[in-house]
Coordinates of C-alpha atoms in Angstrom, one line a residue:
M1 CA 2.1 8.3 -34.7
V2 CA -0.7 7.0 -32.7
D3 CA -3.7 5.8 -35.0
V4 CA -6.9 7.5 -34.6
A5 CA -9.8 4.8 -34.5
S6 CA -10.8 3.8 -38.0
S7 CA -14.6 2.9 -36.7
P8 CA -15.1 5.5 -33.7
S9 CA -19.1 5.0 -33.7
F10 CA -20.3 1.8 -31.7
D11 CA -23.3 0.8 -29.9
S12 CA -21.7 1.3 -26.6
I13 CA -19.3 3.2 -24.5
Y14 CA -17.6 -0.5 -23.7
N15 CA -17.4 -0.9 -27.5
T16 CA -16.0 2.4 -28.1
E17 CA -13.3 1.7 -25.7
Q18 CA -12.0 -0.6 -27.6
S19 CA -11.7 0.9 -30.8
L20 CA -8.3 2.1 -30.6
F21 CA -6.7 -0.8 -29.9
L22 CA -8.8 -2.6 -32.3
T23 CA -7.4 -0.1 -35.2
Y24 CA -4.1 -0.4 -34.1
V25 CA -4.4 -4.5 -34.1
T26 CA -5.9 -4.8 -37.5
K27 CA -3.2 -2.9 -39.2
T28 CA -0.5 -4.5 -37.7
L29 CA -2.2 -7.6 -39.1
R30 CA -3.2 -6.4 -42.8
S31 CA -0.1 -7.5 -44.5
R32 CA -0.3 -11.0 -42.8
L33 CA -3.9 -11.0 -43.9
D34 CA -3.5 -9.7 -47.4
R35 CA -1.5 -12.9 -47.6
L36 CA -3.8 -15.8 -46.9
A37 CA -5.3 -17.8 -49.6
P38 CA -9.3 -17.3 -49.7
D39 CA -9.9 -20.7 -47.6
Q40 CA -7.0 -19.7 -44.9
V41 CA -7.5 -18.0 -41.3
I42 CA -5.7 -17.3 -39.1
R43 CA -5.5 -18.4 -35.1
V44 CA -5.7 -15.9 -32.7
L45 CA -5.3 -16.0 -29.0
E46 CA -6.4 -12.9 -26.6
V47 CA -5.1 -13.4 -23.3
G48 CA -6.9 -11.7 -20.4
C49 CA -10.2 -11.5 -22.6
G50 CA -12.4 -10.4 -19.3
P51 CA -16.0 -9.6 -20.1
A52 CA -15.0 -10.3 -23.9
Y53 CA -15.6 -6.8 -25.6
F54 CA -12.6 -7.4 -27.9
A55 CA -12.9 -10.7 -29.3
P56 CA -16.2 -10.1 -31.2
L57 CA -15.4 -6.6 -32.5
L58 CA -12.0 -8.4 -33.8
S59 CA -14.0 -11.1 -35.4
R60 CA -16.3 -8.5 -37.1
E61 CA -13.4 -6.6 -38.2
L62 CA -11.7 -9.3 -39.8
Q63 CA -14.5 -10.5 -41.5
G64 CA -13.7 -14.2 -41.0
K65 CA -10.1 -14.6 -41.7
A66 CA -10.0 -15.2 -38.0
R67 CA -10.5 -17.7 -35.2
I68 CA -10.2 -16.4 -32.1
V69 CA -9.9 -18.1 -28.6
G70 CA -10.4 -15.8 -25.7
I71 CA -9.1 -17.1 -22.2
D72 CA -9.6 -15.5 -18.5
P73 CA -9.5 -17.0 -15.3
S74 CA -12.4 -15.2 -14.0
T75 CA -15.5 -17.5 -14.1
D76 CA -17.7 -14.7 -13.6
D77 CA -16.6 -12.6 -16.7
I78 CA -16.6 -15.6 -18.9
N79 CA -19.7 -16.5 -17.9
A80 CA -21.0 -13.0 -18.4
A81 CA -19.7 -12.4 -21.6
L82 CA -21.5 -15.9 -22.6
E83 CA -24.6 -14.3 -21.2
R84 CA -24.4 -11.2 -23.4
R85 CA -23.5 -12.8 -26.5
K86 CA -26.4 -16.2 -26.1
D87 CA -28.0 -14.5 -28.8
V88 CA -25.5 -13.9 -31.4
Q89 CA -24.2 -16.3 -33.9
D90 CA -20.6 -16.0 -34.0
D91 CA -18.6 -19.6 -34.3
N92 CA -15.3 -17.7 -34.8
V93 CA -15.1 -16.5 -31.4
E94 CA -14.7 -19.4 -28.6
L95 CA -14.1 -18.1 -24.6
R96 CA -12.3 -20.5 -22.3
V97 CA -11.9 -20.0 -18.4
S98 CA -8.0 -20.4 -17.9
E99 CA -4.7 -19.4 -16.6
F100 CA -2.5 -18.5 -19.1
L101 CA 0.6 -20.4 -17.6
E102 CA -1.6 -23.5 -17.6
F103 CA -3.2 -23.2 -21.0
E104 CA -2.5 -25.2 -23.8
D105 CA -4.1 -26.1 -27.0
Q106 CA -3.7 -28.5 -29.9
E107 CA -2.7 -26.1 -32.7
K108 CA -0.4 -23.2 -32.5
F109 CA -1.5 -19.6 -33.0
D110 CA -0.8 -17.2 -35.2
V111 CA -1.2 -14.2 -33.2
I112 CA -1.5 -13.8 -29.2
L113 CA -2.8 -10.7 -27.9
F114 CA -2.3 -9.5 -24.4
T115 CA -5.1 -7.1 -24.0
K116 CA -3.8 -5.3 -20.5
S117 CA -3.0 -8.4 -19.2
L118 CA 0.5 -9.3 -19.7
H119 CA 1.5 -7.2 -16.2
H120 CA -0.9 -9.4 -14.4
I121 CA 1.2 -12.8 -15.1
S122 CA 3.6 -14.0 -12.7
P123 CA 6.7 -14.8 -13.5
L124 CA 6.7 -12.5 -16.3
D125 CA 10.0 -14.6 -18.0
K126 CA 7.7 -17.8 -17.9
A127 CA 4.7 -15.8 -19.5
V128 CA 6.6 -14.6 -22.3
E129 CA 8.3 -17.8 -22.9
H130 CA 5.2 -19.5 -22.8
A131 CA 3.4 -17.6 -25.5
N132 CA 6.7 -18.0 -27.8
Y133 CA 5.6 -21.6 -27.1
L134 CA 2.1 -21.2 -28.3
L135 CA 2.9 -19.4 -31.2
A136 CA 3.4 -20.9 -34.5
P137 CA 6.7 -20.1 -36.6
S138 CA 6.7 -16.5 -37.6
G139 CA 4.0 -15.9 -35.2
T140 CA 3.2 -12.4 -33.6
M141 CA 3.0 -11.2 -30.3
I142 CA 1.0 -8.1 -29.7
V143 CA 0.9 -6.4 -26.4
E144 CA -1.3 -3.5 -25.0
E145 CA 0.5 -2.3 -21.6
L146 CA 0.2 0.8 -19.5
D147 CA 3.1 2.7 -17.8
F148 CA 1.5 5.5 -15.1
N149 CA 5.3 6.0 -14.0
I150 CA 5.9 8.2 -16.5
V151 CA 2.9 10.9 -15.8
T152 CA 3.4 14.6 -15.9
E153 CA 1.8 17.2 -14.0
A154 CA 0.9 18.6 -17.9
T155 CA -1.0 15.9 -18.8
M156 CA -2.5 15.1 -15.5
S157 CA -4.1 19.3 -16.1
W158 CA -5.2 18.1 -19.8
L159 CA -7.5 15.3 -18.4
F160 CA -9.1 16.9 -15.9
D161 CA -10.0 20.1 -18.0
R162 CA -11.6 17.4 -20.2
V163 CA -13.1 15.7 -16.9
D164 CA -14.7 18.5 -15.5
L165 CA -16.3 19.8 -18.4
I166 CA -17.8 16.0 -19.1
S167 CA -18.5 16.3 -15.6
S168 CA -20.5 19.5 -15.9
A169 CA -22.8 18.0 -18.6
G170 CA -23.8 15.5 -16.6
L171 CA -22.7 12.8 -18.3
L172 CA -20.4 11.2 -15.5
R173 CA -22.5 9.2 -13.2
P174 CA -20.2 7.6 -10.4
S175 CA -23.5 6.2 -8.3
E176 CA -24.2 4.0 -11.5
I177 CA -20.9 2.7 -12.2
K178 CA -20.8 -1.0 -12.8
N179 CA -18.2 -3.6 -13.2
A180 CA -18.7 -4.2 -17.0
N181 CA -15.7 -2.2 -17.8
H182 CA -13.1 -4.4 -19.2
H183 CA -9.8 -3.0 -17.8
A184 CA -11.3 -2.7 -14.2
N185 CA -12.4 -6.5 -14.4
H186 CA -8.8 -7.1 -15.3
H187 CA -7.7 -5.4 -11.7
A188 CA -10.8 -6.9 -9.9
N189 CA -10.3 -10.4 -10.7
H190 CA -6.9 -11.0 -11.9
H191 CA -4.2 -12.9 -9.3
A192 CA -4.8 -12.8 -5.5
N193 CA -3.2 -9.3 -5.3
H194 CA -5.2 -8.0 -7.8
H195 CA -4.5 -4.3 -7.2
A196 CA -7.7 -3.1 -5.8
N197 CA -8.7 -1.2 -9.2
H198 CA -5.8 0.5 -8.8
N199 CA -7.1 2.5 -5.9
F200 CA -9.2 4.6 -8.4
K201 CA -11.5 6.7 -6.2
T202 CA -14.1 8.3 -8.0
G203 CA -14.8 11.3 -6.0
Q204 CA -11.4 12.4 -5.5
F205 CA -10.6 11.7 -9.4
L206 CA -14.0 14.1 -10.2
N207 CA -13.4 16.7 -7.0
R208 CA -12.4 19.8 -9.2
T209 CA -11.6 21.7 -6.2
L210 CA -8.5 19.8 -5.3
P211 CA -4.9 20.0 -7.0
V212 CA -4.6 17.7 -10.2
L213 CA -1.7 16.2 -8.2
Q214 CA -4.4 15.1 -5.4
R215 CA -6.8 14.2 -7.9
W216 CA -4.7 11.6 -9.8
P217 CA -5.4 8.0 -8.4
D218 CA -2.6 6.2 -6.4
F219 CA -1.7 3.7 -8.7
P220 CA 0.4 0.7 -7.5
S221 CA 3.3 -0.5 -8.8
L222 CA 3.0 -2.1 -12.2
S223 CA 5.8 -4.2 -13.8
E224 CA 8.0 -1.3 -15.1
R225 CA 7.9 -1.0 -19.0
M226 CA 11.8 -1.7 -19.6
T227 CA 11.2 -4.7 -17.3
L228 CA 8.2 -5.6 -19.9
I229 CA 10.3 -4.6 -22.7
T230 CA 13.7 -6.4 -21.5
A231 CA 11.5 -9.7 -20.7
I232 CA 10.0 -9.8 -24.3
S233 CA 13.6 -9.0 -26.1
R234 CA 15.2 -12.0 -24.1
V235 CA 12.6 -14.4 -25.8
F236 CA 11.8 -12.8 -29.2
G237 CA 15.5 -11.3 -30.0
E238 CA 15.5 -7.5 -29.5
A239 CA 15.7 -7.1 -33.5
N240 CA 12.2 -8.7 -33.6
V241 CA 10.6 -6.4 -31.1
S242 CA 9.3 -2.7 -31.9
V243 CA 7.5 -0.7 -29.0
T244 CA 5.1 2.5 -29.6
G245 CA 3.2 4.9 -27.5
A246 CA -0.2 4.6 -27.5
A247 CA -3.4 6.3 -25.8
F248 CA -4.9 5.5 -22.5
L249 CA -6.4 8.3 -20.6
Y250 CA -10.1 7.6 -22.3
H251 CA -10.0 4.7 -19.7
F252 CA -10.6 6.8 -17.0
F253 CA -14.1 8.1 -18.2
L254 CA -15.4 4.5 -17.8
K255 CA -13.9 4.0 -14.4
A256 CA -15.9 7.4 -13.6
G257 CA -19.3 6.6 -14.6
L258 CA -19.3 7.6 -18.3
E259 CA -23.1 7.9 -19.4
D260 CA -23.6 4.4 -21.7
S261 CA -25.6 6.1 -24.3
S262 CA -25.2 7.3 -27.5
A263 CA -24.1 10.4 -26.4
G264 CA -21.5 9.1 -23.7
A265 CA -20.2 6.9 -26.5
Q266 CA -20.0 10.0 -28.9
T267 CA -18.2 12.1 -26.2
L268 CA -15.6 9.3 -25.5
S269 CA -15.0 8.7 -29.1
I270 CA -14.5 12.7 -29.5
F271 CA -12.0 12.4 -26.5
M272 CA -10.1 9.4 -27.9
E273 CA -9.4 11.5 -31.1
Q274 CA -8.3 14.4 -28.8
E275 CA -5.9 12.4 -27.0
V276 CA -4.5 10.9 -29.8
R277 CA -3.8 14.4 -31.5
A278 CA -2.4 15.6 -27.8
I279 CA -0.2 12.5 -28.1
N280 CA 1.4 13.0 -31.8
S281 CA 1.8 17.1 -31.0
S282 CA 3.9 16.3 -28.1
S283 CA 1.6 18.2 -25.9
I284 CA 0.7 15.0 -23.4
I285 CA 2.5 11.9 -22.4
P286 CA 1.3 8.4 -23.8
L287 CA 0.9 6.4 -20.9
G288 CA -0.2 3.1 -22.8
F289 CA 2.1 1.5 -25.0
H290 CA 2.0 -1.3 -27.5
V291 CA 4.6 -3.9 -27.9
V292 CA 5.1 -5.9 -31.2
A293 CA 7.1 -8.9 -31.1
E294 CA 7.7 -11.7 -34.0
K295 CA 8.6 -15.1 -33.8
R296 CA 11.5 -15.8 -36.4
Q297 CA 11.9 -19.5 -35.9

């Protein structure tokens, strides 16, 4: 069952967008955190942090119990994150410009997070092996991913019914779209082939006169779900890997120009709740999925 976000109210749509994965990560790490002595912290690496909306929220949620390093190959994204956070005092978050396969650190990490980034890294097997190398014994790798290949027409119709309603309320402003969206930046900046923002055409997406199959974006091929899971299981052992479905449709609203306001954030939060309920009732297919891998040696 997919969890509803425990902290749905944030100060912007870009923070609201992170709430479901934030809830999932904190729940996954809860037993590890509960075992810590009062003076202990865990070391967390976020791979593909983009403009770093997630790491500060995780730091706040874990209340000083984690030291987080966020890496991204985009200098522009890291600089934008540093500029946005220049007046924020948080010594628990460090941001660096780095390709993952070239990243090294003096200490091992207790947790490695791939926030919609693992499918960008090639070769995939090397990426998983490097993650295992960077993890401390008994460390945890958490992967947030997506699979557009399994979408159904019923899922598309469910989405576009809500897109049309929100658009009619004037909350989708495609002329004001900025490249602040975490996942959009991933696809605009990672690697030479960069997927061209998944060919997301806003006019087509919002055109309610078109059949849903024509409104659905023409996504390029990503690493298949089973390819990712097999690569992870090969390194960590099948018995140490678990996979769960996750909501993902809500990310489209930021691509479609959702207004960054309290009304926009509340609308996004309500849509996320609806998507989770629809997944849990089997009304729609979960296009996102999470992989948790435990390092046993």
